[in-house]
Short mmCIF file of N, CA, C and O in Angstrom, two decimals:
data_model
loop_
_atom_site.label_atom_id
_atom_site.label_comp_id
_atom_site.label_asym_id
_atom_site.label_seq_id
_atom_site.Cartn_x
_atom_site.Cartn_y
_atom_site.Cartn_z
N UNK A 1 -20.24 4.58 -64.63
CA UNK A 1 -21.48 3.94 -65.00
C UNK A 1 -22.55 4.30 -63.96
O UNK A 1 -22.30 4.24 -62.76
N UNK A 2 -23.69 4.67 -64.44
CA UNK A 2 -24.79 5.08 -63.55
C UNK A 2 -25.54 3.84 -63.05
O UNK A 2 -25.84 2.94 -63.83
N UNK A 3 -25.84 3.83 -61.77
CA UNK A 3 -26.56 2.69 -61.20
C UNK A 3 -28.03 2.74 -61.62
O UNK A 3 -28.61 3.82 -61.79
N UNK A 4 -28.63 1.59 -61.79
CA UNK A 4 -30.04 1.51 -62.17
C UNK A 4 -30.91 1.87 -60.96
O UNK A 4 -30.52 1.70 -59.82
N UNK A 5 -32.08 2.39 -61.24
CA UNK A 5 -33.01 2.76 -60.18
C UNK A 5 -33.51 1.49 -59.47
O UNK A 5 -33.86 0.50 -60.12
N UNK A 6 -33.57 1.51 -58.14
CA UNK A 6 -34.07 0.34 -57.43
C UNK A 6 -35.58 0.15 -57.57
O UNK A 6 -36.11 -0.91 -57.30
N UNK A 7 -36.28 1.19 -57.98
CA UNK A 7 -37.72 1.11 -58.16
C UNK A 7 -38.01 0.84 -59.63
O UNK A 7 -37.49 1.52 -60.50
N UNK A 8 -38.85 -0.14 -59.89
CA UNK A 8 -39.17 -0.46 -61.28
C UNK A 8 -40.02 0.64 -61.90
O UNK A 8 -40.96 1.13 -61.28
N UNK A 9 -39.71 1.07 -63.12
CA UNK A 9 -40.46 2.17 -63.74
C UNK A 9 -41.95 1.85 -63.92
O UNK A 9 -42.79 2.73 -63.83
N UNK A 10 -42.30 0.60 -64.18
CA UNK A 10 -43.71 0.29 -64.41
C UNK A 10 -44.53 0.39 -63.12
O UNK A 10 -45.73 0.53 -63.17
N UNK A 11 -43.90 0.34 -61.95
CA UNK A 11 -44.62 0.45 -60.69
C UNK A 11 -44.91 1.92 -60.37
O UNK A 11 -45.78 2.22 -59.58
N UNK A 12 -44.23 2.85 -60.99
CA UNK A 12 -44.39 4.26 -60.67
C UNK A 12 -45.67 4.86 -61.25
O UNK A 12 -46.00 5.98 -60.94
N UNK A 13 -46.38 4.14 -62.07
CA UNK A 13 -47.65 4.64 -62.58
C UNK A 13 -48.76 4.32 -61.59
O UNK A 13 -48.72 3.30 -60.92
N UNK A 14 -49.77 5.18 -61.50
CA UNK A 14 -50.86 4.93 -60.55
C UNK A 14 -51.67 3.69 -60.92
O UNK A 14 -51.68 3.24 -62.05
N UNK A 15 -52.36 3.14 -59.93
CA UNK A 15 -53.25 1.99 -60.14
C UNK A 15 -54.41 2.43 -61.03
O UNK A 15 -54.93 3.54 -60.88
N UNK A 16 -54.84 1.55 -61.93
CA UNK A 16 -55.95 1.90 -62.82
C UNK A 16 -57.02 0.81 -62.80
O UNK A 16 -56.75 -0.35 -62.52
N UNK A 17 -58.24 1.23 -63.11
CA UNK A 17 -59.37 0.33 -63.31
C UNK A 17 -59.88 0.60 -64.72
O UNK A 17 -60.33 1.70 -65.01
N UNK A 18 -59.76 -0.36 -65.61
CA UNK A 18 -60.09 -0.20 -67.03
C UNK A 18 -59.36 0.98 -67.65
O UNK A 18 -59.89 1.71 -68.48
N UNK A 19 -58.12 1.20 -67.23
CA UNK A 19 -57.31 2.27 -67.79
C UNK A 19 -57.49 3.62 -67.13
O UNK A 19 -56.83 4.58 -67.51
N UNK A 20 -58.37 3.73 -66.13
CA UNK A 20 -58.60 5.00 -65.44
C UNK A 20 -58.20 4.88 -63.98
O UNK A 20 -58.38 3.83 -63.37
N UNK A 21 -57.68 5.96 -63.40
CA UNK A 21 -57.46 5.96 -61.95
C UNK A 21 -58.79 5.77 -61.22
O UNK A 21 -59.85 6.12 -61.75
N UNK A 22 -58.76 5.22 -60.00
CA UNK A 22 -60.02 4.95 -59.29
C UNK A 22 -60.94 6.16 -59.15
O UNK A 22 -62.16 6.02 -59.25
N UNK A 23 -60.40 7.34 -58.92
CA UNK A 23 -61.25 8.53 -58.77
C UNK A 23 -61.99 8.86 -60.07
O UNK A 23 -63.19 9.17 -60.05
N UNK A 24 -61.29 8.78 -61.19
CA UNK A 24 -61.95 9.08 -62.47
C UNK A 24 -62.91 7.97 -62.86
O UNK A 24 -63.94 8.23 -63.48
N UNK A 25 -62.60 6.73 -62.51
CA UNK A 25 -63.53 5.64 -62.78
C UNK A 25 -64.81 5.83 -61.97
O UNK A 25 -65.92 5.60 -62.46
N UNK A 26 -64.67 6.27 -60.73
CA UNK A 26 -65.83 6.57 -59.91
C UNK A 26 -66.66 7.70 -60.47
O UNK A 26 -67.90 7.66 -60.47
N UNK A 27 -65.99 8.73 -60.99
CA UNK A 27 -66.71 9.85 -61.63
C UNK A 27 -67.44 9.37 -62.87
O UNK A 27 -68.59 9.78 -63.13
N UNK A 28 -66.82 8.52 -63.65
CA UNK A 28 -67.45 7.97 -64.85
C UNK A 28 -68.67 7.13 -64.49
O UNK A 28 -69.74 7.26 -65.10
N UNK A 29 -68.53 6.28 -63.49
CA UNK A 29 -69.65 5.44 -63.06
C UNK A 29 -70.78 6.28 -62.48
O UNK A 29 -71.96 5.99 -62.71
N UNK A 30 -70.43 7.32 -61.73
CA UNK A 30 -71.46 8.21 -61.17
C UNK A 30 -72.21 8.94 -62.27
O UNK A 30 -73.43 9.13 -62.19
N UNK A 31 -71.51 9.36 -63.31
CA UNK A 31 -72.17 10.02 -64.44
C UNK A 31 -73.15 9.09 -65.14
O UNK A 31 -74.26 9.49 -65.51
N UNK A 32 -72.75 7.83 -65.31
CA UNK A 32 -73.64 6.86 -65.93
C UNK A 32 -74.85 6.59 -65.03
O UNK A 32 -75.99 6.48 -65.52
N UNK A 33 -74.64 6.52 -63.72
CA UNK A 33 -75.75 6.30 -62.79
C UNK A 33 -76.72 7.47 -62.82
O UNK A 33 -77.94 7.26 -62.80
N UNK A 34 -76.22 8.69 -62.90
CA UNK A 34 -77.10 9.87 -62.98
C UNK A 34 -77.91 9.84 -64.26
O UNK A 34 -79.11 10.16 -64.26
N UNK A 35 -77.30 9.46 -65.37
CA UNK A 35 -78.03 9.36 -66.64
C UNK A 35 -79.15 8.32 -66.54
O UNK A 35 -80.28 8.56 -67.00
N UNK A 36 -78.86 7.19 -65.94
CA UNK A 36 -79.88 6.14 -65.77
C UNK A 36 -81.00 6.63 -64.85
O UNK A 36 -82.18 6.45 -65.14
N UNK A 37 -80.63 7.28 -63.74
CA UNK A 37 -81.63 7.77 -62.80
C UNK A 37 -82.52 8.84 -63.42
O UNK A 37 -83.74 8.86 -63.19
N UNK A 38 -81.94 9.73 -64.23
CA UNK A 38 -82.75 10.76 -64.89
C UNK A 38 -83.72 10.16 -65.89
O UNK A 38 -84.86 10.62 -66.01
N UNK A 39 -83.28 9.14 -66.61
CA UNK A 39 -84.18 8.48 -67.56
C UNK A 39 -85.33 7.77 -66.83
O UNK A 39 -86.48 7.84 -67.27
N UNK A 40 -85.03 7.11 -65.73
CA UNK A 40 -86.07 6.43 -64.96
C UNK A 40 -87.02 7.44 -64.34
O UNK A 40 -88.24 7.27 -64.36
N UNK A 41 -86.46 8.52 -63.80
CA UNK A 41 -87.28 9.56 -63.16
C UNK A 41 -88.22 10.24 -64.16
O UNK A 41 -89.36 10.56 -63.84
N UNK A 42 -87.75 10.42 -65.38
CA UNK A 42 -88.57 11.09 -66.39
C UNK A 42 -89.52 10.12 -67.11
O UNK A 42 -90.28 10.54 -67.98
N UNK A 43 -89.47 8.85 -66.76
CA UNK A 43 -90.40 7.88 -67.34
C UNK A 43 -89.94 7.27 -68.66
O UNK A 43 -90.73 6.67 -69.37
N UNK A 44 -88.69 7.42 -68.98
CA UNK A 44 -88.14 6.85 -70.22
C UNK A 44 -87.34 5.59 -69.90
O UNK A 44 -86.14 5.50 -70.18
N UNK A 45 -88.01 4.62 -69.32
CA UNK A 45 -87.35 3.39 -68.88
C UNK A 45 -86.59 2.67 -70.00
O UNK A 45 -85.46 2.23 -69.78
N UNK A 46 -87.13 2.54 -71.22
CA UNK A 46 -86.37 1.83 -72.26
C UNK A 46 -85.07 2.53 -72.67
O UNK A 46 -84.15 1.90 -73.18
N UNK A 47 -84.97 3.83 -72.43
CA UNK A 47 -83.75 4.56 -72.80
C UNK A 47 -82.71 4.61 -71.69
O UNK A 47 -81.61 5.10 -71.92
N UNK A 48 -83.06 4.10 -70.51
CA UNK A 48 -82.15 4.26 -69.38
C UNK A 48 -80.84 3.49 -69.57
O UNK A 48 -79.76 4.04 -69.35
N UNK A 49 -80.90 2.25 -69.99
CA UNK A 49 -79.67 1.46 -70.17
C UNK A 49 -78.81 1.99 -71.32
O UNK A 49 -77.60 2.19 -71.14
N UNK A 50 -79.40 2.27 -72.52
CA UNK A 50 -78.55 2.84 -73.57
C UNK A 50 -77.95 4.20 -73.20
O UNK A 50 -76.80 4.48 -73.53
N UNK A 51 -78.71 5.02 -72.48
CA UNK A 51 -78.19 6.33 -72.07
C UNK A 51 -77.05 6.15 -71.07
O UNK A 51 -76.02 6.84 -71.16
N UNK A 52 -77.21 5.24 -70.12
CA UNK A 52 -76.16 5.00 -69.14
C UNK A 52 -74.88 4.47 -69.78
O UNK A 52 -73.79 4.91 -69.44
N UNK A 53 -75.03 3.55 -70.71
CA UNK A 53 -73.86 2.99 -71.40
C UNK A 53 -73.19 4.07 -72.26
O UNK A 53 -71.96 4.18 -72.29
N UNK A 54 -73.98 4.88 -72.94
CA UNK A 54 -73.42 5.95 -73.78
C UNK A 54 -72.66 6.96 -72.94
O UNK A 54 -71.53 7.35 -73.29
N UNK A 55 -73.23 7.39 -71.81
CA UNK A 55 -72.55 8.35 -70.95
C UNK A 55 -71.27 7.74 -70.38
O UNK A 55 -70.22 8.40 -70.33
N UNK A 56 -71.34 6.47 -69.97
CA UNK A 56 -70.15 5.81 -69.43
C UNK A 56 -69.05 5.76 -70.48
O UNK A 56 -67.89 6.08 -70.19
N UNK A 57 -69.38 5.36 -71.70
CA UNK A 57 -68.36 5.25 -72.75
C UNK A 57 -67.78 6.61 -73.14
O UNK A 57 -66.57 6.73 -73.37
N UNK A 58 -68.61 7.63 -73.21
CA UNK A 58 -68.13 8.97 -73.57
C UNK A 58 -67.19 9.50 -72.49
O UNK A 58 -66.09 9.99 -72.79
N UNK A 59 -67.60 9.39 -71.22
CA UNK A 59 -66.74 9.87 -70.14
C UNK A 59 -65.48 9.03 -70.03
O UNK A 59 -64.38 9.57 -69.79
N UNK A 60 -65.60 7.72 -70.19
CA UNK A 60 -64.42 6.86 -70.11
C UNK A 60 -63.41 7.23 -71.19
O UNK A 60 -62.23 7.35 -70.92
N UNK A 61 -63.89 7.44 -72.41
CA UNK A 61 -62.98 7.78 -73.51
C UNK A 61 -62.30 9.12 -73.27
O UNK A 61 -61.09 9.27 -73.48
N UNK A 62 -63.06 10.09 -72.80
CA UNK A 62 -62.48 11.42 -72.54
C UNK A 62 -61.42 11.35 -71.44
O UNK A 62 -60.32 11.89 -71.58
N UNK A 63 -61.75 10.69 -70.33
CA UNK A 63 -60.79 10.58 -69.23
C UNK A 63 -59.61 9.68 -69.60
O UNK A 63 -58.48 9.92 -69.16
N UNK A 64 -59.85 8.65 -70.38
CA UNK A 64 -58.78 7.74 -70.79
C UNK A 64 -57.74 8.47 -71.63
O UNK A 64 -56.54 8.30 -71.45
N UNK A 65 -58.20 9.30 -72.58
CA UNK A 65 -57.27 10.07 -73.41
C UNK A 65 -56.46 11.04 -72.57
O UNK A 65 -55.26 11.21 -72.77
N UNK A 66 -57.13 11.71 -71.62
CA UNK A 66 -56.42 12.66 -70.76
C UNK A 66 -55.43 11.94 -69.85
O UNK A 66 -54.32 12.44 -69.60
N UNK A 67 -55.79 10.75 -69.37
CA UNK A 67 -54.90 9.98 -68.49
C UNK A 67 -53.70 9.44 -69.26
O UNK A 67 -52.60 9.36 -68.72
N UNK A 68 -53.89 9.10 -70.52
CA UNK A 68 -52.73 8.64 -71.32
C UNK A 68 -51.75 9.77 -71.55
O UNK A 68 -50.55 9.55 -71.62
N UNK A 69 -52.26 10.99 -71.70
CA UNK A 69 -51.37 12.13 -71.90
C UNK A 69 -50.64 12.51 -70.61
O UNK A 69 -49.47 12.90 -70.63
N UNK A 70 -51.34 12.42 -69.47
CA UNK A 70 -50.76 12.75 -68.18
C UNK A 70 -51.26 11.74 -67.16
O UNK A 70 -52.45 11.70 -66.86
N UNK A 71 -50.37 10.93 -66.60
CA UNK A 71 -50.78 9.86 -65.69
C UNK A 71 -51.36 10.38 -64.38
O UNK A 71 -51.99 9.64 -63.65
N UNK A 72 -51.17 11.66 -64.10
CA UNK A 72 -51.69 12.24 -62.87
C UNK A 72 -52.82 13.24 -63.15
O UNK A 72 -53.04 14.17 -62.39
N UNK A 73 -53.54 13.02 -64.23
CA UNK A 73 -54.64 13.91 -64.61
C UNK A 73 -55.73 13.95 -63.55
O UNK A 73 -56.33 14.99 -63.31
N UNK A 74 -55.99 12.84 -62.88
CA UNK A 74 -57.03 12.81 -61.86
C UNK A 74 -56.70 13.75 -60.70
O UNK A 74 -57.57 14.45 -60.21
N UNK A 75 -55.46 13.79 -60.29
CA UNK A 75 -55.07 14.69 -59.20
C UNK A 75 -55.14 16.14 -59.63
O UNK A 75 -55.55 17.00 -58.86
N UNK A 76 -54.76 16.42 -60.85
CA UNK A 76 -54.83 17.79 -61.36
C UNK A 76 -56.29 18.22 -61.47
O UNK A 76 -56.65 19.34 -61.11
N UNK A 77 -57.14 17.33 -61.94
CA UNK A 77 -58.56 17.66 -62.13
C UNK A 77 -59.31 17.80 -60.82
O UNK A 77 -60.11 18.72 -60.66
N UNK A 78 -59.07 16.93 -59.86
CA UNK A 78 -59.90 16.87 -58.67
C UNK A 78 -59.34 17.60 -57.46
O UNK A 78 -60.10 18.19 -56.70
N UNK A 79 -58.04 17.58 -57.23
CA UNK A 79 -57.54 18.14 -55.98
C UNK A 79 -56.78 19.44 -56.13
O UNK A 79 -56.77 20.24 -55.20
N UNK A 80 -56.14 19.70 -57.24
CA UNK A 80 -55.32 20.90 -57.35
C UNK A 80 -56.16 22.17 -57.44
O UNK A 80 -55.70 23.23 -57.03
N UNK A 81 -57.37 22.10 -57.92
CA UNK A 81 -58.18 23.30 -58.11
C UNK A 81 -58.52 23.99 -56.79
O UNK A 81 -58.69 25.20 -56.76
N UNK A 82 -58.63 23.27 -55.71
CA UNK A 82 -59.00 23.91 -54.45
C UNK A 82 -57.87 24.78 -53.89
O UNK A 82 -58.11 25.61 -53.03
N UNK A 83 -56.64 24.58 -54.36
CA UNK A 83 -55.53 25.38 -53.86
C UNK A 83 -55.36 26.68 -54.64
O UNK A 83 -54.63 27.56 -54.22
N UNK A 84 -56.01 26.80 -55.78
CA UNK A 84 -55.87 28.03 -56.56
C UNK A 84 -56.79 29.08 -55.97
O UNK A 84 -57.98 28.87 -55.84
N UNK A 85 -56.24 30.19 -55.63
CA UNK A 85 -57.02 31.26 -55.02
C UNK A 85 -57.20 32.35 -56.06
O UNK A 85 -56.37 32.54 -56.91
N UNK A 86 -58.29 33.12 -55.94
CA UNK A 86 -58.74 34.16 -56.88
C UNK A 86 -57.72 34.79 -57.80
O UNK A 86 -56.54 34.53 -57.72
N UNK A 87 -58.19 35.58 -58.67
CA UNK A 87 -57.32 36.24 -59.65
C UNK A 87 -56.52 37.36 -59.01
O UNK A 87 -57.03 38.14 -58.23
N UNK A 88 -55.26 37.42 -59.38
CA UNK A 88 -54.40 38.51 -58.94
C UNK A 88 -54.08 39.38 -60.14
O UNK A 88 -54.54 39.12 -61.25
N UNK A 89 -53.29 40.41 -59.93
CA UNK A 89 -52.95 41.29 -61.06
C UNK A 89 -52.19 40.55 -62.16
O UNK A 89 -52.37 40.80 -63.32
N UNK A 90 -51.33 39.63 -61.77
CA UNK A 90 -50.50 38.94 -62.76
C UNK A 90 -51.06 37.57 -63.13
O UNK A 90 -50.37 36.78 -63.74
N UNK A 91 -52.29 37.26 -62.75
CA UNK A 91 -52.85 35.95 -63.07
C UNK A 91 -53.29 35.24 -61.81
O UNK A 91 -53.79 35.87 -60.89
N UNK A 92 -53.06 33.97 -61.74
CA UNK A 92 -53.45 33.19 -60.55
C UNK A 92 -52.21 32.85 -59.74
O UNK A 92 -51.12 32.73 -60.28
N UNK A 93 -52.41 32.69 -58.44
CA UNK A 93 -51.30 32.34 -57.56
C UNK A 93 -51.66 31.08 -56.80
O UNK A 93 -52.77 30.95 -56.30
N UNK A 94 -50.73 30.17 -56.72
CA UNK A 94 -50.94 28.94 -55.97
C UNK A 94 -50.62 29.23 -54.51
O UNK A 94 -49.51 29.63 -54.18
N UNK A 95 -51.61 29.04 -53.64
CA UNK A 95 -51.44 29.32 -52.23
C UNK A 95 -51.47 27.99 -51.50
O UNK A 95 -52.46 27.27 -51.54
N UNK A 96 -50.38 27.66 -50.83
CA UNK A 96 -50.31 26.43 -50.04
C UNK A 96 -49.82 26.78 -48.64
O UNK A 96 -48.92 27.61 -48.48
N UNK A 97 -50.40 26.19 -47.65
CA UNK A 97 -49.96 26.45 -46.29
C UNK A 97 -50.82 27.50 -45.61
O UNK A 97 -52.04 27.45 -45.66
N UNK A 98 -50.18 28.47 -45.00
CA UNK A 98 -50.92 29.46 -44.20
C UNK A 98 -51.64 30.47 -45.08
O UNK A 98 -51.41 30.57 -46.27
N UNK A 99 -52.49 31.26 -44.43
CA UNK A 99 -53.27 32.27 -45.16
C UNK A 99 -52.34 33.34 -45.71
O UNK A 99 -51.32 33.69 -45.11
N UNK A 100 -52.73 33.89 -46.82
CA UNK A 100 -51.94 34.92 -47.49
C UNK A 100 -52.29 36.29 -46.94
O UNK A 100 -53.45 36.59 -46.74
N UNK A 101 -51.32 37.13 -46.72
CA UNK A 101 -51.59 38.46 -46.17
C UNK A 101 -51.29 39.52 -47.18
O UNK A 101 -50.54 39.49 -48.02
#
């Protein structure tokens, strides 16, 4: 008989805010803030709140769907890209650690 895992499976998922990891929630909020700021800067004050809410909901829905498919989508989107180094003959190569020679 196999022993049960000492770690509860529901704890192994990342922390979320409204269903999004904190980094993606921050990106969503920043996008909404930029939409509001652009509307205010361009003189369209009555459109600033609806534009901010629309951008927030669109980004939230997009990131929420991606996060449901992969619980670590935020890490793949934000941090893994910096480790990919230019194109090689056979495609891309993941370089971690020291410089490649």
